[in-house]
PDB file of C-alpha atoms in Angstrom:
ATOM      1  CA  GLY A   1      -5.453 -16.211   1.683  1.00  0.00           C
ATOM      2  CA  GLU A   2      -7.338 -13.142   0.638  1.00  0.00           C
ATOM      3  CA  ASN A   3      -7.501 -11.859  -2.745  1.00  0.00           C
ATOM      4  CA  VAL A   4      -8.710  -8.591  -3.843  1.00  0.00           C
ATOM      5  CA  GLU A   5      -9.684  -7.477  -7.148  1.00  0.00           C
ATOM      6  CA  GLN A   6     -10.088  -3.673  -8.226  1.00  0.00           C
ATOM      7  CA  HIS A   7     -11.697  -2.110 -11.222  1.00  0.00           C
ATOM      8  CA  PRO A   8     -11.320  -0.226 -13.302  1.00  0.00           C
ATOM      9  CA  SER A   9      -7.688   0.108 -13.758  1.00  0.00           C
ATOM     10  CA  THR A  10      -7.729   3.603 -15.385  1.00  0.00           C
ATOM     11  CA  LEU A  11     -10.442   6.009 -15.040  1.00  0.00           C
ATOM     12  CA  SER A  12     -10.946   9.592 -16.513  1.00  0.00           C
ATOM     13  CA  VAL A  13     -13.627  11.918 -15.298  1.00  0.00           C
ATOM     14  CA  GLN A  14     -14.415  15.445 -15.993  1.00  0.00           C
ATOM     15  CA  GLU A  15     -13.992  17.908 -13.088  1.00  0.00           C
ATOM     16  CA  GLY A  16     -16.885  18.127 -11.174  1.00  0.00           C
ATOM     17  CA  ASP A  17     -18.380  14.602 -12.022  1.00  0.00           C
ATOM     18  CA  SER A  18     -18.135  11.881  -9.861  1.00  0.00           C
ATOM     19  CA  ALA A  19     -16.069   8.939  -9.695  1.00  0.00           C
ATOM     20  CA  VAL A  20     -16.694   5.304  -8.656  1.00  0.00           C
ATOM     21  CA  ILE A  21     -14.011   2.392  -7.940  1.00  0.00           C
ATOM     22  CA  LYS A  22     -14.940  -1.032  -7.035  1.00  0.00           C
ATOM     23  CA  CYS A  23     -13.306  -3.849  -5.442  1.00  0.00           C
ATOM     24  CA  THR A  24     -14.182  -7.413  -4.156  1.00  0.00           C
ATOM     25  CA  TYR A  25     -12.608  -9.841  -1.875  1.00  0.00           C
ATOM     26  CA  SER A  26     -12.490 -13.532  -1.416  1.00  0.00           C
ATOM     27  CA  ASP A  27     -12.096 -14.016   2.127  1.00  0.00           C
ATOM     28  CA  SER A  28     -15.542 -13.825   4.320  1.00  0.00           C
ATOM     29  CA  ALA A  29     -13.339 -13.543   7.484  1.00  0.00           C
ATOM     30  CA  SER A  30     -11.922  -9.781   6.130  1.00  0.00           C
ATOM     31  CA  ASN A  31     -13.484  -7.187   8.281  1.00  0.00           C
ATOM     32  CA  TYR A  32     -11.601  -4.120   7.705  1.00  0.00           C
ATOM     33  CA  PHE A  33     -11.408  -2.093   4.126  1.00  0.00           C
ATOM     34  CA  PRO A  34      -9.130   0.808   3.937  1.00  0.00           C
ATOM     35  CA  TRP A  35      -8.527   2.988   0.812  1.00  0.00           C
ATOM     36  CA  TYR A  36      -5.041   4.562   0.030  1.00  0.00           C
ATOM     37  CA  LYS A  37      -4.339   7.398  -2.415  1.00  0.00           C
ATOM     38  CA  GLN A  38      -0.875   7.626  -4.096  1.00  0.00           C
ATOM     39  CA  GLU A  39       0.023  10.554  -5.462  1.00  0.00           C
ATOM     40  CA  LEU A  40       2.840  10.920  -8.082  1.00  0.00           C
ATOM     41  CA  GLY A  41       6.253  10.301  -6.701  1.00  0.00           C
ATOM     42  CA  LYS A  42       4.877   9.654  -3.005  1.00  0.00           C
ATOM     43  CA  GLY A  43       3.786   6.657  -1.039  1.00  0.00           C
ATOM     44  CA  PRO A  44       0.337   5.663  -0.626  1.00  0.00           C
ATOM     45  CA  GLN A  45      -1.583   7.402   2.320  1.00  0.00           C
ATOM     46  CA  LEU A  46      -4.900   6.103   4.117  1.00  0.00           C
ATOM     47  CA  ILE A  47      -7.865   8.454   2.863  1.00  0.00           C
ATOM     48  CA  ILE A  48     -10.923   6.615   4.292  1.00  0.00           C
ATOM     49  CA  ASP A  49     -11.537   2.821   5.782  1.00  0.00           C
ATOM     50  CA  ILE A  50     -14.691   0.926   6.791  1.00  0.00           C
ATOM     51  CA  ARG A  51     -15.463  -2.218   9.000  1.00  0.00           C
ATOM     52  CA  SER A  52     -17.745  -4.587   8.577  1.00  0.00           C
ATOM     53  CA  ASN A  53     -20.249  -3.616  10.928  1.00  0.00           C
ATOM     54  CA  VAL A  54     -21.340  -0.549   8.934  1.00  0.00           C
ATOM     55  CA  GLY A  55     -22.612  -0.308   5.180  1.00  0.00           C
ATOM     56  CA  GLU A  56     -21.365   3.319   4.578  1.00  0.00           C
ATOM     57  CA  LYS A  57     -18.920   6.023   5.706  1.00  0.00           C
ATOM     58  CA  LYS A  58     -18.380   9.339   4.341  1.00  0.00           C
ATOM     59  CA  ASP A  59     -15.864  11.994   4.885  1.00  0.00           C
ATOM     60  CA  GLN A  60     -16.628  15.355   2.825  1.00  0.00           C
ATOM     61  CA  ARG A  61     -16.279  14.548  -0.752  1.00  0.00           C
ATOM     62  CA  ILE A  62     -15.418  10.832  -0.264  1.00  0.00           C
ATOM     63  CA  ALA A  63     -17.463   7.756   0.829  1.00  0.00           C
ATOM     64  CA  VAL A  64     -17.018   4.065   0.917  1.00  0.00           C
ATOM     65  CA  THR A  65     -19.680   1.334   0.812  1.00  0.00           C
ATOM     66  CA  LEU A  66     -19.745  -2.090   1.885  1.00  0.00           C
ATOM     67  CA  ASN A  67     -21.856  -5.119   0.818  1.00  0.00           C
ATOM     68  CA  LYS A  68     -20.669  -7.969   3.056  1.00  0.00           C
ATOM     69  CA  THR A  69     -23.070 -10.454   1.437  1.00  0.00           C
ATOM     70  CA  ALA A  70     -21.475  -9.816  -2.070  1.00  0.00           C
ATOM     71  CA  LYS A  71     -17.928  -9.096  -0.671  1.00  0.00           C
ATOM     72  CA  HIS A  72     -17.580  -5.909  -2.492  1.00  0.00           C
ATOM     73  CA  PHE A  73     -16.885  -2.585  -1.599  1.00  0.00           C
ATOM     74  CA  SER A  74     -16.669   1.002  -3.188  1.00  0.00           C
ATOM     75  CA  LEU A  75     -14.901   4.329  -3.220  1.00  0.00           C
ATOM     76  CA  HIS A  76     -16.968   7.200  -4.405  1.00  0.00           C
ATOM     77  CA  ILE A  77     -15.625  10.793  -5.015  1.00  0.00           C
ATOM     78  CA  THR A  78     -18.114  13.507  -5.714  1.00  0.00           C
ATOM     79  CA  GLU A  79     -17.360  16.796  -7.296  1.00  0.00           C
ATOM     80  CA  THR A  80     -14.163  15.676  -8.253  1.00  0.00           C
ATOM     81  CA  GLN A  81     -11.218  18.439  -8.216  1.00  0.00           C
ATOM     82  CA  PRO A  82      -7.758  18.057 -10.399  1.00  0.00           C
ATOM     83  CA  GLU A  83      -6.033  17.279  -6.725  1.00  0.00           C
ATOM     84  CA  ASP A  84      -8.041  13.843  -6.924  1.00  0.00           C
ATOM     85  CA  SER A  85      -6.005  12.720  -9.783  1.00  0.00           C
ATOM     86  CA  ALA A  86      -3.912  10.023  -8.330  1.00  0.00           C
ATOM     87  CA  VAL A  87      -3.514   6.075  -7.940  1.00  0.00           C
ATOM     88  CA  TYR A  88      -6.062   4.915  -5.621  1.00  0.00           C
ATOM     89  CA  PHE A  89      -5.699   1.169  -3.739  1.00  0.00           C
ATOM     90  CA  CYS A  90      -8.113  -0.547  -1.958  1.00  0.00           C
ATOM     91  CA  ALA A  91      -7.309  -3.393   0.476  1.00  0.00           C
ATOM     92  CA  ALA A  92      -8.854  -5.792   3.057  1.00  0.00           C
ATOM     93  CA  ASN A  93      -7.861  -7.798   5.986  1.00  0.00           C
ATOM     94  CA  ASN A  94      -9.118  -9.342   9.242  1.00  0.00           C
ATOM     95  CA  PHE A  95      -8.529  -6.339  11.604  1.00  0.00           C
ATOM     96  CA  GLY A  96      -5.623  -6.894  13.680  1.00  0.00           C
ATOM     97  CA  ASN A  97      -4.009  -9.118  11.018  1.00  0.00           C
ATOM     98  CA  GLU A  98      -0.566  -8.043  10.561  1.00  0.00           C
ATOM     99  CA  LYS A  99      -1.023  -8.179   6.835  1.00  0.00           C
ATOM    100  CA  LEU A 100      -3.112  -6.101   4.337  1.00  0.00           C
ATOM    101  CA  THR A 101      -4.176  -7.560   0.905  1.00  0.00           C
ATOM    102  CA  PHE A 102      -4.034  -4.864  -1.740  1.00  0.00           C
ATOM    103  CA  GLY A 103      -5.991  -4.450  -5.116  1.00  0.00           C
ATOM    104  CA  THR A 104      -3.973  -3.646  -8.142  1.00  0.00           C
ATOM    105  CA  GLY A 105      -4.756  -0.170  -8.232  1.00  0.00           C
ATOM    106  CA  THR A 106      -6.996   2.666 -10.478  1.00  0.00           C
ATOM    107  CA  ARG A 107      -5.166   5.680 -12.115  1.00  0.00           C
ATOM    108  CA  LEU A 108      -7.784   8.358 -11.694  1.00  0.00           C
ATOM    109  CA  THR A 109      -7.504  11.331 -13.920  1.00  0.00           C
ATOM    110  CA  ILE A 110      -9.496  14.405 -13.659  1.00  0.00           C
ATOM    111  CA  ILE A 111     -10.036  16.243 -16.783  1.00  0.00           C
ATOM    112  CA  PRO A 112     -10.188  20.017 -16.273  1.00  0.00           C
TER     113      PRO A 112
ATOM    114  CA  ASN B   1       8.120  15.045  11.866  1.00  0.00           C
ATOM    115  CA  ALA B   2       9.586  12.691   9.501  1.00  0.00           C
ATOM    116  CA  GLY B   3       7.604   9.598   9.571  1.00  0.00           C
ATOM    117  CA  VAL B   4       8.777   6.620   7.490  1.00  0.00           C
ATOM    118  CA  THR B   5      12.182   7.700   5.789  1.00  0.00           C
ATOM    119  CA  GLN B   6      13.605   5.554   2.994  1.00  0.00           C
ATOM    120  CA  THR B   7      17.145   5.780   1.569  1.00  0.00           C
ATOM    121  CA  PRO B   8      18.103   5.707  -0.962  1.00  0.00           C
ATOM    122  CA  LYS B   9      15.410   7.424  -3.337  1.00  0.00           C
ATOM    123  CA  PHE B  10      16.874   5.826  -6.931  1.00  0.00           C
ATOM    124  CA  GLN B  11      19.293   3.196  -7.381  1.00  0.00           C
ATOM    125  CA  VAL B  12      20.719   1.693 -10.456  1.00  0.00           C
ATOM    126  CA  LEU B  13      22.075  -1.761 -10.224  1.00  0.00           C
ATOM    127  CA  LYS B  14      24.057  -4.258 -12.563  1.00  0.00           C
ATOM    128  CA  THR B  15      22.722  -7.787 -12.585  1.00  0.00           C
ATOM    129  CA  GLY B  16      24.407  -9.783  -9.497  1.00  0.00           C
ATOM    130  CA  GLN B  17      25.183  -6.978  -7.462  1.00  0.00           C
ATOM    131  CA  SER B  18      24.145  -6.460  -4.070  1.00  0.00           C
ATOM    132  CA  MET B  19      22.329  -3.693  -2.170  1.00  0.00           C
ATOM    133  CA  THR B  20      20.359  -2.803   1.189  1.00  0.00           C
ATOM    134  CA  LEU B  21      17.724  -0.564   1.115  1.00  0.00           C
ATOM    135  CA  GLN B  22      17.092   1.184   4.506  1.00  0.00           C
ATOM    136  CA  CYS B  23      14.002   2.188   6.252  1.00  0.00           C
ATOM    137  CA  ALA B  24      13.548   4.019   9.741  1.00  0.00           C
ATOM    138  CA  GLN B  25      10.403   5.613  11.501  1.00  0.00           C
ATOM    139  CA  ASP B  26      10.051   7.927  14.276  1.00  0.00           C
ATOM    140  CA  MET B  27       6.517   7.088  15.209  1.00  0.00           C
ATOM    141  CA  ASN B  28       7.395   4.428  17.596  1.00  0.00           C
ATOM    142  CA  HIS B  29       5.434   1.813  15.691  1.00  0.00           C
ATOM    143  CA  ASN B  30       5.907  -1.944  16.447  1.00  0.00           C
ATOM    144  CA  SER B  31       5.155  -3.196  12.849  1.00  0.00           C
ATOM    145  CA  MET B  32       7.227  -2.607   9.675  1.00  0.00           C
ATOM    146  CA  TYR B  33       6.863  -3.864   6.115  1.00  0.00           C
ATOM    147  CA  TRP B  34       8.600  -3.826   2.852  1.00  0.00           C
ATOM    148  CA  TYR B  35       6.565  -3.966  -0.366  1.00  0.00           C
ATOM    149  CA  ARG B  36       7.135  -3.894  -4.066  1.00  0.00           C
ATOM    150  CA  GLN B  37       5.020  -2.037  -6.346  1.00  0.00           C
ATOM    151  CA  ASP B  38       4.910  -2.967 -10.364  1.00  0.00           C
ATOM    152  CA  PRO B  39       2.527  -1.841 -12.857  1.00  0.00           C
ATOM    153  CA  GLY B  40      -0.901  -3.776 -12.815  1.00  0.00           C
ATOM    154  CA  MET B  41       0.032  -5.600  -9.866  1.00  0.00           C
ATOM    155  CA  GLY B  42      -0.405  -3.141  -6.773  1.00  0.00           C
ATOM    156  CA  LEU B  43       1.574  -3.367  -3.849  1.00  0.00           C
ATOM    157  CA  ARG B  44       2.665  -6.881  -2.905  1.00  0.00           C
ATOM    158  CA  LEU B  45       4.141  -7.674   0.487  1.00  0.00           C
ATOM    159  CA  ILE B  46       7.820  -9.318   0.625  1.00  0.00           C
ATOM    160  CA  TYR B  47       8.472  -9.281   4.386  1.00  0.00           C
ATOM    161  CA  TYR B  48       6.960  -7.605   7.616  1.00  0.00           C
ATOM    162  CA  SER B  49       8.325  -7.385  11.238  1.00  0.00           C
ATOM    163  CA  ALA B  50       5.571  -7.476  13.607  1.00  0.00           C
ATOM    164  CA  SER B  51       7.649  -6.435  16.567  1.00  0.00           C
ATOM    165  CA  GLU B  52      11.638  -5.931  17.138  1.00  0.00           C
ATOM    166  CA  GLY B  53      13.489  -9.248  16.700  1.00  0.00           C
ATOM    167  CA  THR B  54      10.707 -11.080  14.482  1.00  0.00           C
ATOM    168  CA  THR B  55      10.477 -10.979  10.898  1.00  0.00           C
ATOM    169  CA  ASP B  56       7.832 -13.051   8.432  1.00  0.00           C
ATOM    170  CA  LYS B  57       7.616 -13.930   4.798  1.00  0.00           C
ATOM    171  CA  GLY B  58       5.112 -12.130   2.987  1.00  0.00           C
ATOM    172  CA  GLU B  59       3.579 -12.888  -0.766  1.00  0.00           C
ATOM    173  CA  VAL B  60       6.932 -12.426  -2.647  1.00  0.00           C
ATOM    174  CA  PRO B  61       9.851 -13.027  -0.546  1.00  0.00           C
ATOM    175  CA  ASN B  62      12.337 -15.033  -2.864  1.00  0.00           C
ATOM    176  CA  GLY B  63      15.381 -13.046  -3.346  1.00  0.00           C
ATOM    177  CA  TYR B  64      15.393 -10.872  -0.466  1.00  0.00           C
ATOM    178  CA  ASN B  65      16.402 -10.818   3.079  1.00  0.00           C
ATOM    179  CA  VAL B  66      15.454  -8.342   6.079  1.00  0.00           C
ATOM    180  CA  SER B  67      16.954  -7.294   9.266  1.00  0.00           C
ATOM    181  CA  ARG B  68      14.871  -5.555  11.952  1.00  0.00           C
ATOM    182  CA  LEU B  69      18.019  -3.695  13.320  1.00  0.00           C
ATOM    183  CA  ASN B  70      15.917  -2.286  16.191  1.00  0.00           C
ATOM    184  CA  LYS B  71      12.428  -0.964  16.753  1.00  0.00           C
ATOM    185  CA  ARG B  72      13.061   2.119  14.196  1.00  0.00           C
ATOM    186  CA  GLU B  73      15.034   0.503  11.435  1.00  0.00           C
ATOM    187  CA  PHE B  74      13.967  -2.174   8.984  1.00  0.00           C
ATOM    188  CA  SER B  75      16.198  -2.972   6.018  1.00  0.00           C
ATOM    189  CA  LEU B  76      15.963  -4.875   2.988  1.00  0.00           C
ATOM    190  CA  ARG B  77      18.725  -6.525   1.418  1.00  0.00           C
ATOM    191  CA  LEU B  78      19.086  -7.985  -2.209  1.00  0.00           C
ATOM    192  CA  GLU B  79      22.181 -10.442  -2.318  1.00  0.00           C
ATOM    193  CA  SER B  80      22.293 -10.808  -5.933  1.00  0.00           C
ATOM    194  CA  ALA B  81      20.062  -8.571  -8.216  1.00  0.00           C
ATOM    195  CA  ALA B  82      17.962  -9.446 -11.086  1.00  0.00           C
ATOM    196  CA  PRO B  83      16.331  -7.652 -13.673  1.00  0.00           C
ATOM    197  CA  SER B  84      12.864  -9.015 -12.299  1.00  0.00           C
ATOM    198  CA  GLN B  85      13.636  -7.107  -9.055  1.00  0.00           C
ATOM    199  CA  THR B  86      13.490  -3.752 -11.140  1.00  0.00           C
ATOM    200  CA  SER B  87      10.550  -2.138  -9.061  1.00  0.00           C
ATOM    201  CA  VAL B  88       9.401   0.608  -6.884  1.00  0.00           C
ATOM    202  CA  TYR B  89       9.979  -0.386  -3.228  1.00  0.00           C
ATOM    203  CA  PHE B  90       8.123   0.862  -0.077  1.00  0.00           C
ATOM    204  CA  CYS B  91       8.342   0.600   3.323  1.00  0.00           C
ATOM    205  CA  ALA B  92       5.466   0.974   5.782  1.00  0.00           C
ATOM    206  CA  SER B  93       5.037   1.260   9.656  1.00  0.00           C
ATOM    207  CA  LYS B  94       2.112   0.731  11.727  1.00  0.00           C
ATOM    208  CA  ALA B  95       1.157   1.043  15.548  1.00  0.00           C
ATOM    209  CA  GLY B  96      -1.465  -1.458  17.161  1.00  0.00           C
ATOM    210  CA  GLY B  97      -4.358  -0.574  14.746  1.00  0.00           C
ATOM    211  CA  ASN B  98      -4.559  -1.208  11.144  1.00  0.00           C
ATOM    212  CA  ILE B  99      -3.298   2.135   9.368  1.00  0.00           C
ATOM    213  CA  GLN B 100       0.055   1.651   7.789  1.00  0.00           C
ATOM    214  CA  TYR B 101       2.216   4.507   6.959  1.00  0.00           C
ATOM    215  CA  PHE B 102       4.499   4.622   3.872  1.00  0.00           C
ATOM    216  CA  GLY B 103       7.478   6.135   2.877  1.00  0.00           C
ATOM    217  CA  ALA B 104       8.141   7.989  -0.397  1.00  0.00           C
ATOM    218  CA  GLY B 105       9.652   4.800  -1.935  1.00  0.00           C
ATOM    219  CA  THR B 106      13.055   3.684  -3.582  1.00  0.00           C
ATOM    220  CA  ARG B 107      12.882   3.589  -7.418  1.00  0.00           C
ATOM    221  CA  LEU B 108      15.282   0.484  -8.158  1.00  0.00           C
ATOM    222  CA  SER B 109      16.396  -0.403 -11.621  1.00  0.00           C
ATOM    223  CA  VAL B 110      18.588  -3.850 -12.363  1.00  0.00           C
ATOM    224  CA  LEU B 111      20.060  -3.725 -15.768  1.00  0.00           C
TER     225      LEU B 111
END
């Protein structure tokens, strides 16, 4: 089955700086890679996703990059703000498969 | 627009007690899921239901049972709670695509 590794487990950045979270996956058949954000006391919520037919996707201050050859994908947050403080999860699956495999999460803290 | 609703929000059990975690979604989604979240281990799938009337095991099903009562409701039952089941439990649902929508979670402590 799929195995997703996520690094780092914790990350602190100064407000306004950029943050990068990295994930690797094991199953070459995986072709869908979402990122979820979990705020304190809430459930995870999708913030961006990418399919394997593209290498990069942007949505305002967040972007995701995918390297299929190396089997890794990354979340980039630019111009970080206090409201970006949260736990972020990457995930992977074969699009249409019922099950998502999640990474272990990254706790991001933005320092004012 | 409620989305995915989980009850209760908090629960404390003694070892050996039983309880049922309830989940309901109002988005007419076919698929529903139960996850547990533990520190350093991310979200691990316990059981899922791809459609009304079907259920399948996930990564960590031991000690749990589920019921897909109808299209809206998917419950998780602990028959004899153990301290190892202390966790935060999340229910999620999805339509035909891949986006899963999560509830706010149930924080369970087993003493």
